[in-house]
XYZ file of C-alpha atoms in Angstrom:
607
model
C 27.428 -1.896 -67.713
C 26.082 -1.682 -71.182
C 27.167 1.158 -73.149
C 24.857 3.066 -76.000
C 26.318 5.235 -78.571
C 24.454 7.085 -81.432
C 24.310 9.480 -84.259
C 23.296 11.702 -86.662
C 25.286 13.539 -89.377
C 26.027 14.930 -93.291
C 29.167 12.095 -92.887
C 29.279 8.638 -92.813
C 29.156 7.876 -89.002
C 30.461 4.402 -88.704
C 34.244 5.007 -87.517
C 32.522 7.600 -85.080
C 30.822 4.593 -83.631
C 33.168 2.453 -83.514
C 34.935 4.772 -81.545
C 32.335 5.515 -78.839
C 32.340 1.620 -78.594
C 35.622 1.329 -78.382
C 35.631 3.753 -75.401
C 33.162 2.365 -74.088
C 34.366 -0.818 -73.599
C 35.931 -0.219 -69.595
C 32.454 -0.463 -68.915
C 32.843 -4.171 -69.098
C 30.659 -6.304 -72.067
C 30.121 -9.833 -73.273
C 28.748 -8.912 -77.226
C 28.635 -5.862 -79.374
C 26.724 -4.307 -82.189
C 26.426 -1.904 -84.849
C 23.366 -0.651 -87.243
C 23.333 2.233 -89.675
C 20.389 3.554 -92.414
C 22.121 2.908 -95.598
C 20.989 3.550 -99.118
C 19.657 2.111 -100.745
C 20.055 -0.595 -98.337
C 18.159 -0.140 -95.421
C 19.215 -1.351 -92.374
C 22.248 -2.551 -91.661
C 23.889 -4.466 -88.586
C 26.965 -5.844 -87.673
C 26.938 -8.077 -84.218
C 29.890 -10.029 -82.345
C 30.728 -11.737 -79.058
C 34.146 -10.601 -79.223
C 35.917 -7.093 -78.975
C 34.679 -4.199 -80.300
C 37.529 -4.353 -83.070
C 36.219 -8.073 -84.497
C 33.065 -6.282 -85.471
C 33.137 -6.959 -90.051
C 32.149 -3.987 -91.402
C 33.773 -4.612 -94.554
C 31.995 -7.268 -95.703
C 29.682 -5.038 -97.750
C 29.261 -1.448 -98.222
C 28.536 -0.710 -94.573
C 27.722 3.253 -94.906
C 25.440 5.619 -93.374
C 24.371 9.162 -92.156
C 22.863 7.899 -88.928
C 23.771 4.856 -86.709
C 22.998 3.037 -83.554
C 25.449 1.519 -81.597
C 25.378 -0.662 -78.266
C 27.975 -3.216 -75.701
C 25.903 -5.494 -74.234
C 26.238 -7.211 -70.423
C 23.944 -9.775 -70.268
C 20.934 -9.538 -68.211
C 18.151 -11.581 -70.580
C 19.644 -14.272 -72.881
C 23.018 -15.775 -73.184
C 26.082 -13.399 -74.601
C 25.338 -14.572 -78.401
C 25.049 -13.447 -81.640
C 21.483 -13.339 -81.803
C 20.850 -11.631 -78.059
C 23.498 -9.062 -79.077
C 22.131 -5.622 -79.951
C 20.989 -3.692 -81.814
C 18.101 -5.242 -82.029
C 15.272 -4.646 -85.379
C 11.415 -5.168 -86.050
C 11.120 -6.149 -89.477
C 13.123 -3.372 -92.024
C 11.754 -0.652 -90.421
C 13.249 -0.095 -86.323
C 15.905 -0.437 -84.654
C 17.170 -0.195 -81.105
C 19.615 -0.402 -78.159
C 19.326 -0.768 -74.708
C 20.688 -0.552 -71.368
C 18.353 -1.465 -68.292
C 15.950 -4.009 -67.743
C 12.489 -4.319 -68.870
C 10.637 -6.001 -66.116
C 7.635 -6.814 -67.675
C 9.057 -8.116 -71.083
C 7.822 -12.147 -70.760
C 3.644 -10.154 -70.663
C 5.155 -7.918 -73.371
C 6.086 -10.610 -75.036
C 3.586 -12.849 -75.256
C 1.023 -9.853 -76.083
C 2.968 -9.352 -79.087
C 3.586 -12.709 -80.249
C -0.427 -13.365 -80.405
C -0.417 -10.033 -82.609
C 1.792 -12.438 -84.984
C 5.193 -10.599 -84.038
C 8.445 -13.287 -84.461
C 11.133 -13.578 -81.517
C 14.529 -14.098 -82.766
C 16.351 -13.359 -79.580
C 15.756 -14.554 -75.865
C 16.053 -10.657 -74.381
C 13.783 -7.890 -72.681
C 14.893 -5.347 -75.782
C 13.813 -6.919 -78.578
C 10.457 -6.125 -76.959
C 10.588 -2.537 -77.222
C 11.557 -2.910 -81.072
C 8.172 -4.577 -81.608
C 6.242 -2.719 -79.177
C 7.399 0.649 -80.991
C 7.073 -0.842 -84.698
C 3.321 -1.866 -83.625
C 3.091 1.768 -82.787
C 4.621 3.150 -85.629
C 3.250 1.285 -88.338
C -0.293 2.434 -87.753
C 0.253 5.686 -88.004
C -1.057 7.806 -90.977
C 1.090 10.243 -90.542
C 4.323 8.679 -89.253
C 6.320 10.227 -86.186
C 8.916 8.242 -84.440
C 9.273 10.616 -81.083
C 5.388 10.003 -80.663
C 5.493 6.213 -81.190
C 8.492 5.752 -78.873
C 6.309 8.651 -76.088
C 3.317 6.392 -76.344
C 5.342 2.842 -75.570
C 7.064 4.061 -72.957
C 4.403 3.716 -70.431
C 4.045 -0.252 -71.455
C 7.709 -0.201 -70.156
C 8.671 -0.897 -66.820
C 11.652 -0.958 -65.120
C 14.860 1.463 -65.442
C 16.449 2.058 -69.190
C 17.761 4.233 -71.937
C 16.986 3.745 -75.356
C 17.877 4.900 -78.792
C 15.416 4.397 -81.604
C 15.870 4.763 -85.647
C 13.371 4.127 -88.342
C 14.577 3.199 -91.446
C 11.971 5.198 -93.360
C 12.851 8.459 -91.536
C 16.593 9.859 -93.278
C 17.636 12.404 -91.082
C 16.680 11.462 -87.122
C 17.149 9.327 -84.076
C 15.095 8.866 -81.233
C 16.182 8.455 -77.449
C 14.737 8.042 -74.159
C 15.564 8.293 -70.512
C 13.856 6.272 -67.511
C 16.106 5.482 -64.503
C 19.418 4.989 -67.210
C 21.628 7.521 -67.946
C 21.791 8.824 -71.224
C 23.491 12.236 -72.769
C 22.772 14.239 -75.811
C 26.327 15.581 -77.219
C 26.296 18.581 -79.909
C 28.816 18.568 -82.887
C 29.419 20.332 -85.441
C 26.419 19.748 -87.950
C 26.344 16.496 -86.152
C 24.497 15.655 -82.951
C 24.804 12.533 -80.883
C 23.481 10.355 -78.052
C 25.576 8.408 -75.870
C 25.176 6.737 -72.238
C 28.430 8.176 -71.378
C 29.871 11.499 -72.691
C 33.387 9.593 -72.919
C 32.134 8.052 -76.144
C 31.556 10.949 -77.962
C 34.162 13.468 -76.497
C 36.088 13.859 -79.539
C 33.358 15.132 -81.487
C 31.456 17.147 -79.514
C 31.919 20.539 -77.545
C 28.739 20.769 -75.709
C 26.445 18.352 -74.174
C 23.260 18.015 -72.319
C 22.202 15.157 -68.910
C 18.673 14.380 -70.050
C 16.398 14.106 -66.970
C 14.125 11.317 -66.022
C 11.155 10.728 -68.426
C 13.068 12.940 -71.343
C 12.647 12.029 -74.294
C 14.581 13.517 -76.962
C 14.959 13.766 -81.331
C 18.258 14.455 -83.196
C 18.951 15.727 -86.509
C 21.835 16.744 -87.529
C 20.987 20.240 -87.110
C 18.841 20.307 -84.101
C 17.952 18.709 -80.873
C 14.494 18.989 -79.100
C 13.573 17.849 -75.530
C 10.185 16.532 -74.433
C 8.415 14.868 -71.585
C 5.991 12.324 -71.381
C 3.170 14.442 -71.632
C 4.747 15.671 -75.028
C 5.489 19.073 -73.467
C 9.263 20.474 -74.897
C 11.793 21.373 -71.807
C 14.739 22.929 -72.239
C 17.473 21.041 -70.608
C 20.979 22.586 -69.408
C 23.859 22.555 -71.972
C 27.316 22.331 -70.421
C 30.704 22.328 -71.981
C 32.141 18.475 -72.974
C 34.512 17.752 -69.910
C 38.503 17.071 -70.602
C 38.517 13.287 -70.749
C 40.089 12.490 -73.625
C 43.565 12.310 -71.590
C 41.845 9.561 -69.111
C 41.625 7.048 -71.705
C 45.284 7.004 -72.673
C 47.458 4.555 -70.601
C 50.848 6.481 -71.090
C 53.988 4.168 -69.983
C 51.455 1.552 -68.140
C 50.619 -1.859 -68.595
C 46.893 -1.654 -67.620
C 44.275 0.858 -66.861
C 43.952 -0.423 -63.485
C 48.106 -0.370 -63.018
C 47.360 3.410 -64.051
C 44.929 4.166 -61.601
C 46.690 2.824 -58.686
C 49.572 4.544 -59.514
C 47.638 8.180 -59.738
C 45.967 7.944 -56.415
C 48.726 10.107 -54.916
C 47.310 13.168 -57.517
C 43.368 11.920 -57.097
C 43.785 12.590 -53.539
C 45.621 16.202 -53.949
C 42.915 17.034 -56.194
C 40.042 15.812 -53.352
C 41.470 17.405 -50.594
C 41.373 20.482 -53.167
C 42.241 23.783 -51.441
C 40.247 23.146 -48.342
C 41.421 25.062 -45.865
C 39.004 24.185 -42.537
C 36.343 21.638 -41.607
C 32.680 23.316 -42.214
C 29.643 21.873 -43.608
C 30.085 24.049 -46.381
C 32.421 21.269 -48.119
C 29.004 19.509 -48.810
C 27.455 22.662 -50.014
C 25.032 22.524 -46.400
C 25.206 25.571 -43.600
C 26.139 25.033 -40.272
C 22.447 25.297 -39.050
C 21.368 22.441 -41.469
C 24.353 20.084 -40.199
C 23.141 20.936 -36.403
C 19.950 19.045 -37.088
C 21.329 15.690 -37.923
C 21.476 13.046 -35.074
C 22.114 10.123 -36.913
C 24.319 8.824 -39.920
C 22.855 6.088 -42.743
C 25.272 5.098 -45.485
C 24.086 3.287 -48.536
C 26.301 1.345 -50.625
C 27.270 -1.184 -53.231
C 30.177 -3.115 -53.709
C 33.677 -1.203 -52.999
C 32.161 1.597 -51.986
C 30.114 -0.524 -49.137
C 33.274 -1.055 -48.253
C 34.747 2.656 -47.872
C 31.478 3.178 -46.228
C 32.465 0.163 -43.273
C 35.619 2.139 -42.607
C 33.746 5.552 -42.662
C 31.518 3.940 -39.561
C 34.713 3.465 -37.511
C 35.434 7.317 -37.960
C 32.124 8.610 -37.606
C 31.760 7.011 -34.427
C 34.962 6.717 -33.459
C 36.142 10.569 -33.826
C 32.497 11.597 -33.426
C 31.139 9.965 -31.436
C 27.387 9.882 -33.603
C 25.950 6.108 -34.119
C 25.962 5.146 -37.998
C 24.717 2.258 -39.340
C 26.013 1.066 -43.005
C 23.616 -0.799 -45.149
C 24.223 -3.086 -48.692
C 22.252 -0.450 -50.834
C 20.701 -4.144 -52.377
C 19.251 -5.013 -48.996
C 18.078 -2.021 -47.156
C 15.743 -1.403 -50.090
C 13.729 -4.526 -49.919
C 13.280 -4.597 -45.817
C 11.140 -3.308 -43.258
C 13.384 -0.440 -41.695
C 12.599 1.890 -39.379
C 13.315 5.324 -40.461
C 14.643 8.254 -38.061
C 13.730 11.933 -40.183
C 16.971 13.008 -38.288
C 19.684 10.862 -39.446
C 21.484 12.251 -42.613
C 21.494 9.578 -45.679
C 24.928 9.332 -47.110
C 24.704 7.226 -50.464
C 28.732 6.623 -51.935
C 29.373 5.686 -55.283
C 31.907 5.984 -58.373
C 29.552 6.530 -61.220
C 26.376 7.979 -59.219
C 24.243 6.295 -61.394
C 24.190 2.882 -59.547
C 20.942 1.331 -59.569
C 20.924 0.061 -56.211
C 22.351 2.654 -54.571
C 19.906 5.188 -56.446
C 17.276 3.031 -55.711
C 17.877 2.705 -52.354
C 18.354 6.629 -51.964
C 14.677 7.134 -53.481
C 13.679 4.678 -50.860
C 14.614 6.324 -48.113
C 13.553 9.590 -49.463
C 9.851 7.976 -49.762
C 10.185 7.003 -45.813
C 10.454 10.841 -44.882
C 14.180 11.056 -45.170
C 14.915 14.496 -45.911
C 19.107 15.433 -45.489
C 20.883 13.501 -47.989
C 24.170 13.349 -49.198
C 26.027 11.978 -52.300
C 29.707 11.281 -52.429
C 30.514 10.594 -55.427
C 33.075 10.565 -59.161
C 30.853 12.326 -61.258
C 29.382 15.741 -60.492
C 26.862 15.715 -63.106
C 24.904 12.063 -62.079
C 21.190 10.983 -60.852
C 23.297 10.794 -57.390
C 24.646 14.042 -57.098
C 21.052 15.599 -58.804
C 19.029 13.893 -56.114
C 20.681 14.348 -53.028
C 20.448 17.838 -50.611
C 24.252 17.653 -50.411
C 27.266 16.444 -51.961
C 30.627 15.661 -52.191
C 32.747 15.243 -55.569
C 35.915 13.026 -55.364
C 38.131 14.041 -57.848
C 39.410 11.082 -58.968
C 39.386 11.438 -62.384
C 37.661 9.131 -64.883
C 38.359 5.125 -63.670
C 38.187 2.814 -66.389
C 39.294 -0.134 -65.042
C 36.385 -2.548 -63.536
C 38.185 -2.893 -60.766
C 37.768 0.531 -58.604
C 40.841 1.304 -57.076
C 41.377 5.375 -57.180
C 37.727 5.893 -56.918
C 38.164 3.706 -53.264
C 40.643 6.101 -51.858
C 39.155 9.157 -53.030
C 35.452 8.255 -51.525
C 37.526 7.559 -47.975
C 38.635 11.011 -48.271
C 35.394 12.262 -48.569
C 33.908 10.269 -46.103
C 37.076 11.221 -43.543
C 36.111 14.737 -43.933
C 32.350 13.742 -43.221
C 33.891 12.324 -40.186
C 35.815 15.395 -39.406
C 32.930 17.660 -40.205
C 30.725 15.919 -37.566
C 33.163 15.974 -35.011
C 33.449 19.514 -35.228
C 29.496 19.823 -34.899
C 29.624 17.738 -31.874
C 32.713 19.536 -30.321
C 34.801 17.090 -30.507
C 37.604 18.500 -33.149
C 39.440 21.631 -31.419
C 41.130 24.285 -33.812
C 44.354 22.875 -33.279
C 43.631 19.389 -33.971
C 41.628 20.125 -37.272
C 44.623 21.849 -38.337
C 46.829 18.618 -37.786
C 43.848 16.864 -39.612
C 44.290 19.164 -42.478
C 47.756 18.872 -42.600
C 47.025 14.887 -42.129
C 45.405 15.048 -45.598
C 47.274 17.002 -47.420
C 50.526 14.979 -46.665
C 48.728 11.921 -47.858
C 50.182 11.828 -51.626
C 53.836 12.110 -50.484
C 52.619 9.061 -48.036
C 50.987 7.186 -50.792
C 54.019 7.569 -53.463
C 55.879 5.956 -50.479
C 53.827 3.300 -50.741
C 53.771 2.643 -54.223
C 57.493 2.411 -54.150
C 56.885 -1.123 -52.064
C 55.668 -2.457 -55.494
C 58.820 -4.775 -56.791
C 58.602 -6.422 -53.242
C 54.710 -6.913 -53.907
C 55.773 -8.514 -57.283
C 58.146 -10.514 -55.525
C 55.242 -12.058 -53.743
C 52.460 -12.268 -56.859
C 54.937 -15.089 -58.287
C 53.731 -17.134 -55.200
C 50.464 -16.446 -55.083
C 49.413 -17.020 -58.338
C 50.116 -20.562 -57.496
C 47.544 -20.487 -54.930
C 43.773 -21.307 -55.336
C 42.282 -19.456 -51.996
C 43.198 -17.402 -49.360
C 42.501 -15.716 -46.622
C 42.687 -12.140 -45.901
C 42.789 -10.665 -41.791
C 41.914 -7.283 -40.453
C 40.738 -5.926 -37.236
C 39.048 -2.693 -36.367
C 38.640 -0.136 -39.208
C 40.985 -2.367 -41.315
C 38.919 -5.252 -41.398
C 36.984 -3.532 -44.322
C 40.198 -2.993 -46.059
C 40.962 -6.515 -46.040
C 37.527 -6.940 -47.525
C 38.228 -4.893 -50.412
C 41.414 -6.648 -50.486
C 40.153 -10.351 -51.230
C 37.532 -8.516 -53.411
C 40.156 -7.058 -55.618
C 42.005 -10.422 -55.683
C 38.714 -12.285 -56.350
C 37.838 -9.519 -59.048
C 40.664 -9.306 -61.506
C 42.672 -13.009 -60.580
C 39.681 -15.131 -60.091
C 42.203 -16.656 -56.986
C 38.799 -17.489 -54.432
C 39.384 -14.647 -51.586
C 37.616 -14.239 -48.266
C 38.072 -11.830 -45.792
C 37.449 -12.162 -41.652
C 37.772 -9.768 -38.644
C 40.999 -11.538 -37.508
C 39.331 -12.294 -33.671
C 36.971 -15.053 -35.610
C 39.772 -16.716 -37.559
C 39.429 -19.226 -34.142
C 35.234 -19.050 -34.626
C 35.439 -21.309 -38.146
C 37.518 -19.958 -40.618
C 41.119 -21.722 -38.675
C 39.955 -25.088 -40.168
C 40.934 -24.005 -43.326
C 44.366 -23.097 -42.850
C 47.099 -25.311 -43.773
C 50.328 -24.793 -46.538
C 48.342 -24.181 -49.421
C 46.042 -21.344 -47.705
C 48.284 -17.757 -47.679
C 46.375 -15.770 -44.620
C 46.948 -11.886 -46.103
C 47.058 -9.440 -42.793
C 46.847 -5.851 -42.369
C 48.586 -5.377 -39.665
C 49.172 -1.671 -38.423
C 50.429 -0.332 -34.843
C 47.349 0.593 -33.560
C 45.747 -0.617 -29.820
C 44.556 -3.514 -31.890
C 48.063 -4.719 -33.086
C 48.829 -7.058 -29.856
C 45.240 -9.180 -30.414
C 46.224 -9.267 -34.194
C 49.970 -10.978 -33.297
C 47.366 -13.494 -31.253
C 45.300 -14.409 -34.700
C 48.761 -14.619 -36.284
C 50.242 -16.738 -33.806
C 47.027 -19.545 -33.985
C 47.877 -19.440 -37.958
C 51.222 -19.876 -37.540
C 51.036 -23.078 -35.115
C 48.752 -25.025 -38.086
C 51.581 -24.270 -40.563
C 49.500 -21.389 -41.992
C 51.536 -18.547 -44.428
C 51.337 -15.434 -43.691
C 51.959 -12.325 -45.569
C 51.845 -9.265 -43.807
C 51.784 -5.537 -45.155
C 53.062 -3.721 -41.528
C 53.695 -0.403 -40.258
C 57.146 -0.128 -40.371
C 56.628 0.460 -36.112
C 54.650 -2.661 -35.736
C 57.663 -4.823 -34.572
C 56.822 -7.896 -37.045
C 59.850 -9.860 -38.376
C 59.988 -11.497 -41.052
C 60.590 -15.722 -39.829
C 59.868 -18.501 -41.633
C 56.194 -18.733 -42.105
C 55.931 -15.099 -42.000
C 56.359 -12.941 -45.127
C 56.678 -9.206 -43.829
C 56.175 -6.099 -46.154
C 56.586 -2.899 -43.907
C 54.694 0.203 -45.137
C 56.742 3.453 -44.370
C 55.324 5.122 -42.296
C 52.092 4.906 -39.286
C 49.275 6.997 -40.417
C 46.810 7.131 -37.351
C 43.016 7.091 -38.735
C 43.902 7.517 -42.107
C 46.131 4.036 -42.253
C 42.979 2.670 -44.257
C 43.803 4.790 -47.350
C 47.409 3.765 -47.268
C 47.028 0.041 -46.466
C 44.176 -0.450 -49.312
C 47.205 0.239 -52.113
C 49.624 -2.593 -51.835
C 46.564 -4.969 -51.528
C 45.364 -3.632 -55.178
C 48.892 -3.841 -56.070
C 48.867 -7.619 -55.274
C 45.895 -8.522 -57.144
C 46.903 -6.512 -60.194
C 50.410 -8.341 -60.170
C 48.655 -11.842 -59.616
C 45.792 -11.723 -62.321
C 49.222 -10.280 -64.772
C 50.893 -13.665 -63.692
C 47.884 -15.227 -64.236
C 47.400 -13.515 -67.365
C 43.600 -12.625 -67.089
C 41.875 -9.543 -68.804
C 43.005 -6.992 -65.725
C 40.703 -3.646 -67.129
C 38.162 -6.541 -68.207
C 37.252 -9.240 -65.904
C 34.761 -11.423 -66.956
C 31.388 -11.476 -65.800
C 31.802 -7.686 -64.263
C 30.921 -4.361 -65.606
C 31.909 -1.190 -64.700
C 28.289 0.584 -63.779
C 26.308 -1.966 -62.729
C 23.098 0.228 -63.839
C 21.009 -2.603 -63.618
C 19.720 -4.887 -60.258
C-alpha cells in the first residue's frame, strides 16, 4: 500500500529519499512525491504519476536537511498530479499519508468555511490544514503539540509525517492503526512505514505503538502519547534486508520468490524437532482449553486458511470455520470464548485482518494466534500466540513464498491439535516431521517442471478466461491459482470445486475456455476423471498438473504435466508452485508489470 519515508540530517537528504521510495515501490503505487525545507527556499515538492525514477529534481536547486517523502495508492481522488502527495497548507506544512481519514468530507467543509483552499480531491490534504489551523495560532509555536491536538479530529487508521517550514531541524510523525518506524543513523534519524526504506542508513530502529507520536532531530528522538506523556519505546537492531531487494540472475521479483520457496520452507520448519504447543509460544495446559478453531483472513492467505480447514478437521478431527477477515467483521456472529482465533497474514499489518482480530477480541475472544512474515507487526503484538514464517521479505504483489510458508504453519497447527486430541501417535509425528523437512528437495523437483510450464504459457496467453478445477483440500489451491493468473496476467480466472462444474459453470466450456485441474491421487481422484470427462465431451481443454501416480495420459484434449512425486496432506504446498509458475510465464508473454500489477498493492493497510 502506500509507502512513507522521512528525514532528518546535517546532509542533504534527497538521494536518501529517493531511495526509500525506490524500495518502497513493491508495495505497489499509482503517483509519487517528494518535499524538502530548502533555503532560502522554503518548501519544495516534486510530484509524478510515473516511477519513482521520473520524479525532476533537477529542475532547480532541489536541496535540503530534512524531507518528506510518500507512494501513493489511491483511496480519495484519481492517481494525478495534484492528489499525489506530499501534500502543503500554504508555505508553512507539509505532509504524507497512508490510511484513510473517514471523516475528511465534515473536515473538509469545516475548514473551507474557515476560508482554507482545496487543491486536491483527497482525505490528506485535510490533515495539512487541520494542523496549519493549529499551528498558526500558536504564540509560541510547537509542531508535536499541533499535530497531538488534531489527531483526535482524525478518524480512521493512518500514519503521518509532518514538517513545518519555519522549524529547521525537526519532523513530526504519528501512529493510529498504520504502521510506521523510527530508524536511527548516524547524526541522522528517520521515519519510514517500512524499515526496508531506510535499511542502508540506519543500525537501530524502533515499532512505534498505537497513538505514538513521535519528533526527530537529527540528534534525538522523543516518544509521546496522546496525553503528551513521553514513553520509551523498544530499540532493536535494523534486520538484514538489504539482500531481499536484489534480484540476482532473475527476471522478476516474483520469478525470485517462487524459485526460493524450497529455502523459505527449510527455514519455517526451522529445527523443530516434535509437535508441542510450544511452537506458538502457548503450554500444553493453555492448548487443552481450546474446542474450536476460527481463522481470519484476506486474500491469499484466506486461501491457505481454506486448506488449513481440511487439515484441522481432517487430521484432527476439531470443527473450524474460515471467515473473509472483510466479512466476519461487519456481521452478527456468535462467539464461542473456547475456540482459538487464528488470524494469517504476510505483512501482519492488514487492516482487515487486524480489524477483524480486535473484533473478535471485543466479543470475549481470548486465545489468539497470529501466523504471520513479520515478527515485529500489530499482528504478531496483539495476538496470545504466534507463529513466524520465515519466508523472507516478498516484494512482489503477488504472494507466492509467503503462501507456502503460512501452509506450513498452519500444517503444524494442524499437527499440534491432533496431538492434543490424541490423534497423532509418536511414530506418526515423526513421519510428519520427516514429511516437512523433505519438502524443499520435493519442491526443487517441482520447480524443475518449469520449461514444460513455459511450453504451455505460449498458449495461454492467447486465451481471455479460464477455468481452474479442484476438489477437496485442493480446491483452494486452484483458487489461488486463477487468483495468481487474474493478478499478474489480467487473463479473467475463476476457480470451482470440480463436482459443480455440471451445477453452472459447464456452459461455459467450449475451445477457447482452458479448464486448469489439480489433479492428485488421492480418494478424490476417480470423481475428478468424472468432471474431466463432462469437459472433455463439450470439446473443453484441459491442462492438468498430476501426480506422477494419478494414471492421466496425455490425449488430445488433454494437456498432462505430472508432478514428481505424491505428497499425502501436504500435496497443497507442492501443487500451488507450478500454478504461480504459469501465471508468472503468461503475464511475461503478455508483457505486464509482473512485481507491479496495476490496481494492487502489496499491504493493503487500508479497507
Amino acid at each position: 500500500m502506500c509507502g512513507i519515508v522521512g528525514a532528518v540530517s546535517n546532509r542533504n537528504i534527497v538521494d536518501i529519499l529517493v531511495e526509500g521510495l525506490q524500495r518502497l515501490e513493491y508495495r505497489g503505487y499509482d503517483s509519487c512525491g517528494l518535499a524538502v525545507v530548502g533555503e532560502p527556499q522554503g518548501l519544495q515538492r516534486s510530484r509524478t504519476t510515473e516511477r519513482v525514477q521520473d520524479l525532476k529534481l533537477n529542475t532547480s536547486p532541489f536541496f535540503g536537511l530534512r524531507g518528506i517523502a510518500h507512494t501513493r495508492w489511491a483511496t480519495h481522488g484519481k492517481p494525478n498530479t495534484d492528489n499525489a502527495h506530499p501534500h502543503f497548507s500554504g508555505d508553512l506544512i507539509g505532509v504524507v499519508h497512508n490510511g484513510i481519514i473517514e471523516n475528511f468530507e465534515i473536515l473538509r467543509a469545516e475548514l473551507q468555511q474557515k476560508g482554507y483552499v482545496f487543491t486536491s480531491q483527497t482525505d490528506t490534504e485535510v490533515i495539512a490544514h487541520l494542523i496549519y489551523d493549529v499551528y498558526s495560532k500558536m504564540s509560541n509555536r510547537d509542531l508535536t503539540e499541533a499535530v497531538r491536538e488534531s489527531l483526535p479530529r482524525l478518524h480512521g487508521a493512518y500514519a503521518i509525517a509532518v514538517m513545518a517550514s519555519d522549524l529547521p531541524d525537526r519532523l513530526v510523525g504519528a501512529r493510529v492503526g498504520s504502521p510506521l518506524v523510527v530508524a536511527y543513523g548516524d547524526q541522522e534519524n528517520f521515519l519510514a512505514s517500512d524499515a526496508l526504506a531506510v535499511a542502508n542508513h540506519a543500525q537501530k530502529m524502533t515499532y512505534l505503538e498505537e497513538g505514538d507520536i513521535v519528533t526527530l532531530t537529527k540528534d534525538q528522538v522523543e516518544v509521546i502519547n496522546l496525553q503528551g506523556q513521553i514513553v520509551q519505546r523498544q530499540v532493536k537492531d535494523v534486520p538484514e534486508l538489504a539482500a531481499s531487494i536484489e534480484l540476482g540472475p532473475y527476471q522478476h521479483f516474483m520469478q525470485k520468490e517462487i524459485f526460493e520457496q524450497p529455502f523459505a520452507i527449510a527455514n519455517t520448519v526451522g529445527d523443530i524437532e516434535s509437535i508441542a504447543p510450544s511452537i506458538f509460544g502457548a503450554t500444553s495446559a493453555e492448548w487443552l482449553e481450546i474446542k474450536d478453531v476460527l481463522i481470519l483472513a484476506c486474500g491469499t492467505s484466506y486461501y491457505s486458511a481454506c486448506v488449513a480447514k481440511y487439515w484441522i478437521e481432517g487430521i484432527a478431527g476439531v470443527r473450524t470455520q474460515v471467515e473473509i477477515a472483510s466479512e466476519y467483521r461487519y456481521r452478527s456472529s456468535v462467539p464461542n470464548p473456547a475456540a482459538l482465533v487464528v488470524v494469517v497474514s504476510q505483512s501482519g499489518e492488514t487492516a482487515d485482518t487486524l480489524a477483524a482480530l480486535r473484533h473478535a477480541q471485543s466479543l470475549g475472544h481470548t486465545k489468539t494466534l497470529a501466523i504471520c512474515n513479520v515478527a515485529t507487526s500489530a499482528m504478531m503484538r496483539e495476538t496470545q500466540w504466534k507463529f513466524q514464517t520465515k519466508a523472507g521479505t516478498e516484494i512482489g504483489v503477488a504472494s507466492t513464498k509467503a503462501f507456502t510458508t503460512q501452509l506450513v504453519g498452519l500444517y503444524f497447527l494442524a499437527l499440534t491439535m491432533a496431538k492434543k486430541e490424541k490423534k497423532l501417535s509418536i511414530q506418526q509425528e515423526k513421519i510428519e516431521i520427516d514429511r516437512l523437512r523433505h519438502l524443499p528437495v520435493a519442491l526443487n523437483a517441482v520447480l524443475a517442471l518449469e520449461p514444460q510450464v513455459i511450453a504451455w504459457s505460449e498458449q495461454f496467453a492467447k486465451f481471455k478466461n479460464a477455468i481452474f478445477l479442484g476438489r477437496g483440500m485442493h480446491y483452494p489451491i486452484a483458487l489461488e491459482g486463477a487468483l495468481k493468473l487474474k493478478e499478474i496476467s489480467y487473463i479473467h480466472a475463476e476457480a470451482y470445486p470440480a463436482g459443480e462444474l455440471k451445477h453452472g459453470p459447464l456452459a461455459l466450456i467450449d475451445q477457447e475456455m482452458p479448464v486448469v485441474t489439480v489433479a492428485p491421487n488421492d480418494e478424490l481422484l476417480e470423481k475428478l476423471k468424472s468432471n474431466m470427462q463432462e469437459v472433455q465431451a463439450r470439446s473443453g481443454q484441459l491442462y492438468v498438473f498430476a501426480d506422477v501416480d494419478a494414471n492421466i495420459q496425455s490425449s488430445e484434449g488433454i494437456h498432462v504435466i505430472r508432478l514428481p512425486e505424491n505428497y499425502g496432506n501436504l500435496s497443497p504446498i507442492l501443487h500451488v508452485v507450478p500454478l504461480q509458475l504459469l501465471a508468472y510465464h503468461t503475464a511475461l508473454r503478455l508483457g505486464t508489470d509482473v512485481d507491479k500489477p496495476r490496481n494492487l498493492a502489496k499491504s493493503v493497510t487500508v479497507e
